[in-house]
mmCIF file of C-alpha atoms in Angstrom:
data_model
loop_
_atom_site.group_PDB
_atom_site.id
_atom_site.type_symbol
_atom_site.label_atom_id
_atom_site.label_comp_id
_atom_site.label_asym_id
_atom_site.label_seq_id
_atom_site.Cartn_x
_atom_site.Cartn_y
_atom_site.Cartn_z
ATOM 1 C CA MET X 16 72.803 140.833 203.245
ATOM 2 C CA ALA X 17 71.679 137.238 202.139
ATOM 3 C CA VAL X 18 72.311 134.491 205.160
ATOM 4 C CA ILE X 19 74.562 131.568 203.582
ATOM 5 C CA PRO X 20 73.544 128.096 204.780
ATOM 6 C CA PRO X 21 76.559 126.100 205.842
ATOM 7 C CA PRO X 22 77.700 124.052 203.741
ATOM 8 C CA PRO X 23 76.237 120.013 204.299
ATOM 9 C CA LEU X 24 78.464 117.626 206.165
ATOM 10 C CA ASP X 25 80.071 114.512 204.766
ATOM 11 C CA PRO X 26 78.582 111.693 206.035
ATOM 12 C CA PRO X 27 80.583 110.047 208.449
ATOM 13 C CA PRO X 28 83.233 107.081 206.829
ATOM 14 C CA LEU X 29 81.926 103.775 206.456
ATOM 15 C CA LYS X 30 83.892 101.232 209.245
ATOM 16 C CA GLN X 31 86.057 98.806 207.135
ATOM 17 C CA LEU X 32 85.343 95.139 207.995
ATOM 18 C CA THR X 33 87.129 92.060 206.386
ATOM 19 C CA LEU X 34 85.388 88.826 206.291
ATOM 20 C CA MET X 35 87.078 85.767 205.042
ATOM 21 C CA LEU X 36 84.954 83.138 202.812
ATOM 22 C CA ASP X 37 84.865 79.306 203.646
ATOM 23 C CA TRP X 38 86.101 78.426 200.250
ATOM 24 C CA TYR X 39 85.609 80.089 196.583
ATOM 25 C CA LEU X 40 82.575 82.738 196.493
ATOM 26 C CA SER X 41 79.297 80.571 195.839
ATOM 27 C CA PRO X 42 75.441 80.924 195.904
ATOM 28 C CA GLN X 43 75.723 79.835 199.320
ATOM 29 C CA HIS X 44 77.183 83.335 200.370
ATOM 30 C CA ALA X 45 74.126 85.209 198.244
ATOM 31 C CA ALA X 46 73.248 86.900 201.499
ATOM 32 C CA LEU X 47 76.820 88.733 201.830
ATOM 33 C CA ILE X 48 76.878 89.519 198.018
ATOM 34 C CA VAL X 49 72.976 91.012 198.016
ATOM 35 C CA ALA X 50 73.788 93.190 201.351
ATOM 36 C CA LYS X 51 76.925 94.504 199.395
ATOM 37 C CA GLU X 52 75.357 94.983 195.940
ATOM 38 C CA ARG X 53 72.333 96.344 197.144
ATOM 39 C CA ALA X 54 74.237 98.658 200.179
ATOM 40 C CA LEU X 55 72.543 97.625 202.926
ATOM 41 C CA PHE X 56 76.232 97.278 204.649
ATOM 42 C CA ALA X 57 76.450 100.808 203.619
ATOM 43 C CA ALA X 58 73.268 101.685 205.459
ATOM 44 C CA GLN X 59 74.387 100.728 208.751
ATOM 45 C CA GLY X 60 77.680 102.376 207.997
ATOM 46 C CA LEU X 61 79.845 99.429 206.879
ATOM 47 C CA GLU X 62 82.180 98.564 204.075
ATOM 48 C CA ILE X 63 82.739 94.748 204.272
ATOM 49 C CA GLU X 64 85.609 93.322 202.140
ATOM 50 C CA LEU X 65 84.890 89.646 201.237
ATOM 51 C CA LEU X 66 88.192 87.685 200.736
ATOM 52 C CA THR X 67 88.538 84.358 199.462
ATOM 53 C CA PRO X 68 91.057 81.804 201.492
ATOM 54 C CA ALA X 69 93.697 80.418 199.423
ATOM 55 C CA ASP X 70 92.828 77.200 201.665
ATOM 56 C CA PRO X 71 89.723 76.480 203.178
ATOM 57 C CA SER X 72 91.752 75.717 206.397
ATOM 58 C CA ILE X 73 93.039 78.984 206.947
ATOM 59 C CA ALA X 74 90.081 81.040 207.387
ATOM 60 C CA ILE X 75 89.372 80.306 211.462
ATOM 61 C CA LYS X 76 93.150 80.274 211.710
ATOM 62 C CA LEU X 77 93.119 83.726 210.829
ATOM 63 C CA LEU X 78 90.085 84.937 212.566
ATOM 64 C CA ALA X 79 91.589 83.631 215.683
ATOM 65 C CA ALA X 80 94.603 85.363 215.317
ATOM 66 C CA GLY X 81 93.069 88.547 215.004
ATOM 67 C CA GLU X 82 94.100 89.091 211.252
ATOM 68 C CA VAL X 83 90.369 89.101 209.928
ATOM 69 C CA ASP X 84 87.110 90.667 211.183
ATOM 70 C CA LEU X 85 84.961 87.684 210.488
ATOM 71 C CA ALA X 86 84.990 84.241 208.862
ATOM 72 C CA LEU X 87 82.452 81.812 207.941
ATOM 73 C CA THR X 88 82.527 78.208 208.687
ATOM 74 C CA ARG X 89 79.963 75.164 209.322
ATOM 75 C CA GLN X 90 78.850 74.468 212.645
ATOM 76 C CA PRO X 91 80.530 70.958 213.201
ATOM 77 C CA LEU X 92 83.930 73.063 212.358
ATOM 78 C CA LEU X 93 83.334 75.327 214.925
ATOM 79 C CA HIS X 94 82.711 72.880 217.857
ATOM 80 C CA LEU X 95 86.067 71.148 216.506
ATOM 81 C CA HIS X 96 88.054 74.340 216.530
ATOM 82 C CA ALA X 97 86.708 75.275 219.793
ATOM 83 C CA HIS X 98 87.608 72.237 221.877
ATOM 84 C CA ASP X 99 91.295 73.181 220.335
ATOM 85 C CA GLY X 100 90.829 76.155 222.416
ATOM 86 C CA ALA X 101 90.289 78.840 219.472
ATOM 87 C CA PRO X 102 89.149 82.236 220.664
ATOM 88 C CA ILE X 103 85.730 81.977 217.852
ATOM 89 C CA THR X 104 81.878 82.679 218.490
ATOM 90 C CA ARG X 105 79.394 81.835 215.827
ATOM 91 C CA ILE X 106 77.257 85.379 215.883
ATOM 92 C CA ALA X 107 74.709 84.287 212.989
ATOM 93 C CA THR X 108 73.466 81.502 210.934
ATOM 94 C CA LEU X 109 73.680 82.147 206.933
ATOM 95 C CA ILE X 110 72.051 78.706 206.231
ATOM 96 C CA GLU X 111 70.162 76.715 208.335
ATOM 97 C CA THR X 112 70.722 72.833 206.864
ATOM 98 C CA PRO X 113 73.842 70.897 206.112
ATOM 99 C CA LEU X 114 74.934 71.640 202.491
ATOM 100 C CA ASN X 115 76.813 68.711 202.431
ATOM 101 C CA ALA X 116 76.396 64.797 202.662
ATOM 102 C CA VAL X 117 78.265 61.868 201.764
ATOM 103 C CA ILE X 118 78.787 60.972 197.986
ATOM 104 C CA VAL X 119 79.052 57.620 196.826
ATOM 105 C CA ALA X 120 79.991 56.492 193.431
ATOM 106 C CA GLY X 121 77.888 53.976 191.617
ATOM 107 C CA GLU X 122 73.977 53.206 192.144
ATOM 108 C CA ALA X 123 72.402 52.993 195.404
ATOM 109 C CA PRO X 124 71.677 50.211 197.433
ATOM 110 C CA ALA X 125 68.634 48.627 198.805
ATOM 111 C CA PRO X 126 67.861 50.721 201.571
ATOM 112 C CA ALA X 127 68.287 47.723 203.969
ATOM 113 C CA ALA X 128 71.826 47.635 202.511
ATOM 114 C CA VAL X 129 72.704 51.012 203.389
ATOM 115 C CA ALA X 130 74.589 50.813 206.648
ATOM 116 C CA ASP X 131 76.614 47.755 205.462
ATOM 117 C CA ALA X 132 77.694 49.129 201.915
ATOM 118 C CA LEU X 133 78.653 52.395 203.926
ATOM 119 C CA ALA X 134 81.055 50.277 205.938
ATOM 120 C CA ASP X 135 82.779 48.621 203.097
ATOM 121 C CA LEU X 136 83.927 51.717 200.947
ATOM 122 C CA HIS X 137 87.352 53.495 201.311
ATOM 123 C CA TYR X 138 86.625 57.380 202.004
ATOM 124 C CA GLY X 139 88.048 60.539 201.058
ATOM 125 C CA TYR X 140 87.094 63.716 203.094
ATOM 126 C CA SER X 141 87.872 67.474 202.516
ATOM 127 C CA THR X 142 87.836 68.994 206.157
ATOM 128 C CA ARG X 143 88.185 68.177 209.779
ATOM 129 C CA GLU X 144 84.521 67.679 209.954
ATOM 130 C CA GLY X 145 84.591 64.691 207.061
ATOM 131 C CA ARG X 146 87.603 63.288 209.010
ATOM 132 C CA ASP X 147 86.653 63.890 212.652
ATOM 133 C CA VAL X 148 82.779 63.609 212.358
ATOM 134 C CA LEU X 149 81.961 61.948 209.502
ATOM 135 C CA VAL X 150 84.150 58.924 209.355
ATOM 136 C CA GLU X 151 84.432 58.048 212.733
ATOM 137 C CA GLN X 152 80.105 57.559 211.851
ATOM 138 C CA LEU X 153 80.543 55.687 208.871
ATOM 139 C CA LEU X 154 82.940 53.214 210.124
ATOM 140 C CA PRO X 155 82.264 51.005 212.701
ATOM 141 C CA ARG X 156 85.603 49.996 214.667
ATOM 142 C CA SER X 157 85.464 46.613 214.144
ATOM 143 C CA VAL X 158 85.858 47.884 210.307
ATOM 144 C CA ARG X 159 88.899 50.065 211.309
ATOM 145 C CA GLN X 160 90.548 46.619 213.367
ATOM 146 C CA VAL X 161 90.820 44.442 210.385
ATOM 147 C CA ASP X 162 93.982 43.634 208.759
ATOM 148 C CA ASP X 163 93.262 44.694 205.014
ATOM 149 C CA PHE X 164 91.699 48.019 206.363
ATOM 150 C CA VAL X 165 92.182 51.530 203.882
ATOM 151 C CA ALA X 166 92.579 54.149 206.314
ATOM 152 C CA PRO X 167 90.520 57.377 204.915
ATOM 153 C CA GLU X 168 92.732 59.812 203.081
ATOM 154 C CA SER X 169 92.547 63.803 202.403
ATOM 155 C CA VAL X 170 91.359 64.683 198.923
ATOM 156 C CA HIS X 171 92.428 68.193 199.052
ATOM 157 C CA PHE X 172 89.410 70.118 198.290
ATOM 158 C CA ASP X 173 89.206 68.357 194.728
ATOM 159 C CA ALA X 174 86.484 65.926 195.883
ATOM 160 C CA ALA X 175 85.570 65.550 192.224
ATOM 161 C CA ASP X 176 88.895 64.859 190.634
ATOM 162 C CA ALA X 177 89.155 61.802 193.748
ATOM 163 C CA LEU X 178 85.936 60.368 192.544
ATOM 164 C CA ARG X 179 86.719 60.606 189.182
ATOM 165 C CA SER X 180 89.954 58.848 189.117
ATOM 166 C CA SER X 181 88.483 56.040 191.453
ATOM 167 C CA ARG X 182 91.157 56.977 194.002
ATOM 168 C CA VAL X 183 88.068 56.954 196.824
ATOM 169 C CA ASP X 184 84.188 55.585 196.846
ATOM 170 C CA ALA X 185 83.139 57.884 198.297
ATOM 171 C CA VAL X 186 83.372 61.507 199.958
ATOM 172 C CA ALA X 187 82.442 61.953 203.214
ATOM 173 C CA ASP X 188 81.979 65.519 203.187
ATOM 174 C CA GLY X 189 81.047 66.768 199.793
ATOM 175 C CA PHE X 190 78.758 69.528 198.752
ATOM 176 C CA PHE X 191 75.546 67.676 197.291
ATOM 177 C CA HIS X 192 74.352 70.858 195.190
ATOM 178 C CA THR X 193 77.544 70.556 193.020
ATOM 179 C CA LEU X 194 79.407 67.489 193.101
ATOM 180 C CA PRO X 195 77.012 64.855 191.806
ATOM 181 C CA GLN X 196 76.118 67.051 189.511
ATOM 182 C CA GLN X 197 80.214 67.696 188.191
ATOM 183 C CA LEU X 198 80.785 63.912 188.319
ATOM 184 C CA ALA X 199 77.025 63.629 185.809
ATOM 185 C CA SER X 200 78.733 65.674 183.426
ATOM 186 C CA ASP X 201 81.281 63.234 183.249
ATOM 187 C CA GLY X 202 79.125 60.592 182.594
ATOM 188 C CA ILE X 203 79.596 59.365 186.399
ATOM 189 C CA VAL X 204 77.095 58.038 188.491
ATOM 190 C CA THR X 205 76.847 58.721 192.358
ATOM 191 C CA HIS X 206 73.703 58.670 194.993
ATOM 192 C CA THR X 207 73.861 60.952 197.807
ATOM 193 C CA VAL X 208 73.685 59.753 201.399
ATOM 194 C CA ARG X 209 72.133 62.752 204.226
ATOM 195 C CA TYR X 210 73.530 63.453 207.067
ATOM 196 C CA SER X 211 70.393 62.747 209.014
ATOM 197 C CA ASP X 212 70.418 59.427 207.250
ATOM 198 C CA ILE X 213 73.437 58.260 209.612
ATOM 199 C CA ASP X 214 72.093 59.912 212.677
ATOM 200 C CA ILE X 215 74.146 63.026 212.248
ATOM 201 C CA PRO X 216 72.399 65.789 214.488
ATOM 202 C CA ARG X 217 70.962 68.567 212.558
ATOM 203 C CA HIS X 218 72.902 71.852 212.476
ATOM 204 C CA ASP X 219 73.494 75.007 210.551
ATOM 205 C CA GLY X 220 75.367 74.459 207.007
ATOM 206 C CA LEU X 221 76.929 78.277 206.767
ATOM 207 C CA ILE X 222 77.572 80.339 210.009
ATOM 208 C CA LEU X 223 79.292 83.452 210.688
ATOM 209 C CA LEU X 224 82.025 83.918 212.996
ATOM 210 C CA ALA X 225 83.440 86.490 215.125
ATOM 211 C CA ASN X 226 86.652 86.788 217.552
ATOM 212 C CA SER X 227 85.441 85.475 220.927
ATOM 213 C CA ASP X 228 87.682 87.795 222.800
ATOM 214 C CA SER X 229 86.240 90.884 221.153
ATOM 215 C CA VAL X 230 82.591 89.571 220.447
ATOM 216 C CA ALA X 231 80.680 91.696 223.435
ATOM 217 C CA ARG X 232 82.714 94.952 222.792
ATOM 218 C CA GLN X 233 82.045 94.666 219.126
ATOM 219 C CA ALA X 234 78.546 93.549 219.753
ATOM 220 C CA THR X 235 77.133 96.810 218.188
ATOM 221 C CA THR X 236 79.135 96.596 214.954
ATOM 222 C CA TRP X 237 78.022 92.677 214.530
ATOM 223 C CA SER X 238 74.016 93.703 215.176
ATOM 224 C CA ARG X 239 74.351 96.083 212.353
ATOM 225 C CA VAL X 240 76.061 93.202 210.207
ATOM 226 C CA LEU X 241 73.155 91.470 210.947
ATOM 227 C CA ILE X 242 70.415 94.062 210.059
ATOM 228 C CA ALA X 243 72.159 94.461 206.985
ATOM 229 C CA LEU X 244 72.323 90.341 206.421
ATOM 230 C CA GLU X 245 68.713 89.988 207.384
ATOM 231 C CA GLU X 246 67.549 92.281 204.775
ATOM 232 C CA ALA X 247 69.554 90.765 201.868
ATOM 233 C CA SER X 248 68.108 87.372 203.002
ATOM 234 C CA ASN X 249 64.122 88.966 203.173
ATOM 235 C CA TRP X 250 64.754 90.587 200.023
ATOM 236 C CA MET X 251 66.384 87.160 198.173
ATOM 237 C CA ILE X 252 63.416 85.088 199.132
ATOM 238 C CA GLU X 253 60.793 88.030 198.418
ATOM 239 C CA HIS X 254 62.540 88.870 194.923
ATOM 240 C CA PRO X 255 64.647 85.120 193.463
ATOM 241 C CA GLU X 256 64.727 85.898 190.039
ATOM 242 C CA GLU X 257 66.350 89.392 190.682
ATOM 243 C CA ALA X 258 68.254 88.001 193.543
ATOM 244 C CA TRP X 259 69.853 85.429 190.935
ATOM 245 C CA THR X 260 70.307 88.277 188.092
ATOM 246 C CA LEU X 261 72.158 90.347 190.963
ATOM 247 C CA LEU X 262 74.533 87.330 191.794
ATOM 248 C CA VAL X 263 75.339 86.643 188.164
ATOM 249 C CA THR X 264 75.345 90.145 187.070
ATOM 250 C CA THR X 265 78.371 91.269 189.589
ATOM 251 C CA HIS X 266 79.556 88.222 189.999
ATOM 252 C CA PRO X 267 79.760 86.436 186.645
ATOM 253 C CA VAL X 268 81.663 83.424 187.629
ATOM 254 C CA LEU X 269 78.728 82.265 189.658
ATOM 255 C CA ASP X 270 76.580 81.891 186.199
ATOM 256 C CA ASN X 271 76.215 78.251 185.255
ATOM 257 C CA PRO X 272 73.785 76.010 184.789
ATOM 258 C CA ILE X 273 74.916 73.601 188.244
ATOM 259 C CA ASN X 274 74.919 76.852 190.255
ATOM 260 C CA GLN X 275 71.106 78.043 189.012
ATOM 261 C CA GLU X 276 69.567 74.473 189.378
ATOM 262 C CA ALA X 277 70.400 74.594 193.314
ATOM 263 C CA TRP X 278 69.533 78.372 193.649
ATOM 264 C CA ASP X 279 65.866 77.609 194.533
ATOM 265 C CA ASP X 280 67.062 74.800 196.661
ATOM 266 C CA LEU X 281 69.468 77.003 198.424
ATOM 267 C CA LEU X 282 66.941 79.602 198.819
ATOM 268 C CA ARG X 283 65.038 77.163 200.916
ATOM 269 C CA ARG X 284 67.632 76.951 203.534
ATOM 270 C CA VAL X 285 68.620 80.444 203.776
ATOM 271 C CA ALA X 286 68.201 81.942 207.747
ATOM 272 C CA LEU X 287 65.647 84.913 207.680
ATOM 273 C CA SER X 288 66.376 85.947 211.116
ATOM 274 C CA PRO X 289 70.195 85.427 211.087
ATOM 275 C CA ALA X 290 71.015 86.254 214.374
ATOM 276 C CA ALA X 291 69.029 84.001 215.997
ATOM 277 C CA LEU X 292 70.246 81.155 218.057
ATOM 278 C CA ASP X 293 68.775 77.712 218.555
ATOM 279 C CA GLU X 294 70.458 77.022 221.741
ATOM 280 C CA ARG X 295 68.931 73.090 221.474
ATOM 281 C CA ARG X 296 70.560 72.583 218.308
ATOM 282 C CA TYR X 297 74.245 73.733 219.357
ATOM 283 C CA ALA X 298 73.669 72.082 222.939
ATOM 284 C CA ALA X 299 72.475 68.776 220.864
ATOM 285 C CA PHE X 300 75.614 68.601 219.130
ATOM 286 C CA GLU X 301 78.120 68.856 221.630
ATOM 287 C CA SER X 302 76.624 66.150 223.312
ATOM 288 C CA TYR X 303 76.679 64.078 220.083
ATOM 289 C CA LEU X 304 80.536 64.708 219.641
ATOM 290 C CA GLN X 305 81.235 63.718 223.392
ATOM 291 C CA SER X 306 78.888 60.381 223.113
ATOM 292 C CA ALA X 307 80.693 59.494 220.070
ATOM 293 C CA GLY X 308 84.067 59.924 221.383
ATOM 294 C CA VAL X 309 85.273 62.667 219.408
ATOM 295 C CA THR X 310 85.489 64.884 222.024
ATOM 296 C CA GLU X 311 86.208 64.037 226.185
ATOM 297 C CA ASN X 312 83.770 66.913 227.074
ATOM 298 C CA SER X 313 81.351 69.625 226.665
ATOM 299 C CA ILE X 314 81.442 72.849 225.767
ATOM 300 C CA PRO X 315 78.637 75.466 227.127
ATOM 301 C CA VAL X 316 76.599 76.938 224.300
ATOM 302 C CA THR X 317 77.797 80.805 225.530
ATOM 303 C CA ARG X 318 81.425 79.683 224.804
ATOM 304 C CA LEU X 319 80.554 78.331 221.182
ATOM 305 C CA ALA X 320 77.244 80.518 220.329
ATOM 306 C CA VAL X 321 75.781 84.198 220.698
ATOM 307 C CA ASN X 322 72.748 86.563 219.724
ATOM 308 C CA PRO X 323 74.842 89.892 219.275
ATOM 309 C CA HIS X 324 71.312 91.841 219.501
ATOM 310 C CA LEU X 325 70.794 90.262 222.745
ATOM 311 C CA LEU X 326 74.606 91.213 223.645
ATOM 312 C CA MET X 327 73.478 94.643 223.367
ATOM 313 C CA GLU X 328 70.701 94.588 226.074
ATOM 314 C CA ARG X 329 72.691 93.589 228.843
#
């Protein structure tokens, strides 16, 4: 009598996770898209749903409330929200350099006149980073105390319209890959002042956050997320044209000349070891915020950021 082999076991179900983006899907999210579409998350036993916030300011709030598993933000916003007591921790870096800059209407002044020119502008901002960090650096206290000083204003995440209508002279935290190009298509000349030119410390441009109340308990899961992201990031660098094709095929909304022009520069900024943590960078930004009067004290780096791979070894 023939022995009938047992049927193959079904693979275990994928662990379901939700990740809130920082804003609309864009090429800066490429590692997440590649990891999802090339089944790199699935290979780690994960299914990650990428969510787009109705308002960029809610991603961290939802993470802190436990309503999403992960969220994206920029390093300066991590520091500011952590000082408010939000239970959030950086577990990965996707983009290693700032993607924002001061975007100013008009031609650039002579180098010697840049500081004075920046101090005379009416600023808009989109986020707390722009309001609490950049504006404080751009506008000396003496300028803010004059009678005719016009206070910076929120542009409500529509920086292009604010500059196009001359409502503001500059946006403190604009995306330099897209905002100048959008305005140039309307015939509006702008120039870009990088954060490093105004003594803002170098920092991570896009980071992945988890809830700090459960980060140690979830270290194994977060480690698997980061293995997939590292594979995705390295594949993009090795296959940039294939990666671009994958992005625009799976998400046609990304297929436009501005994004395509920015693609090569974005790739140069991608973190190839997303879990790796530069503790000095986070400590330096904390020190900067305190010395600038933005915060009253300094939070230890261990409270702000971790490497989940190392948490598993403890």
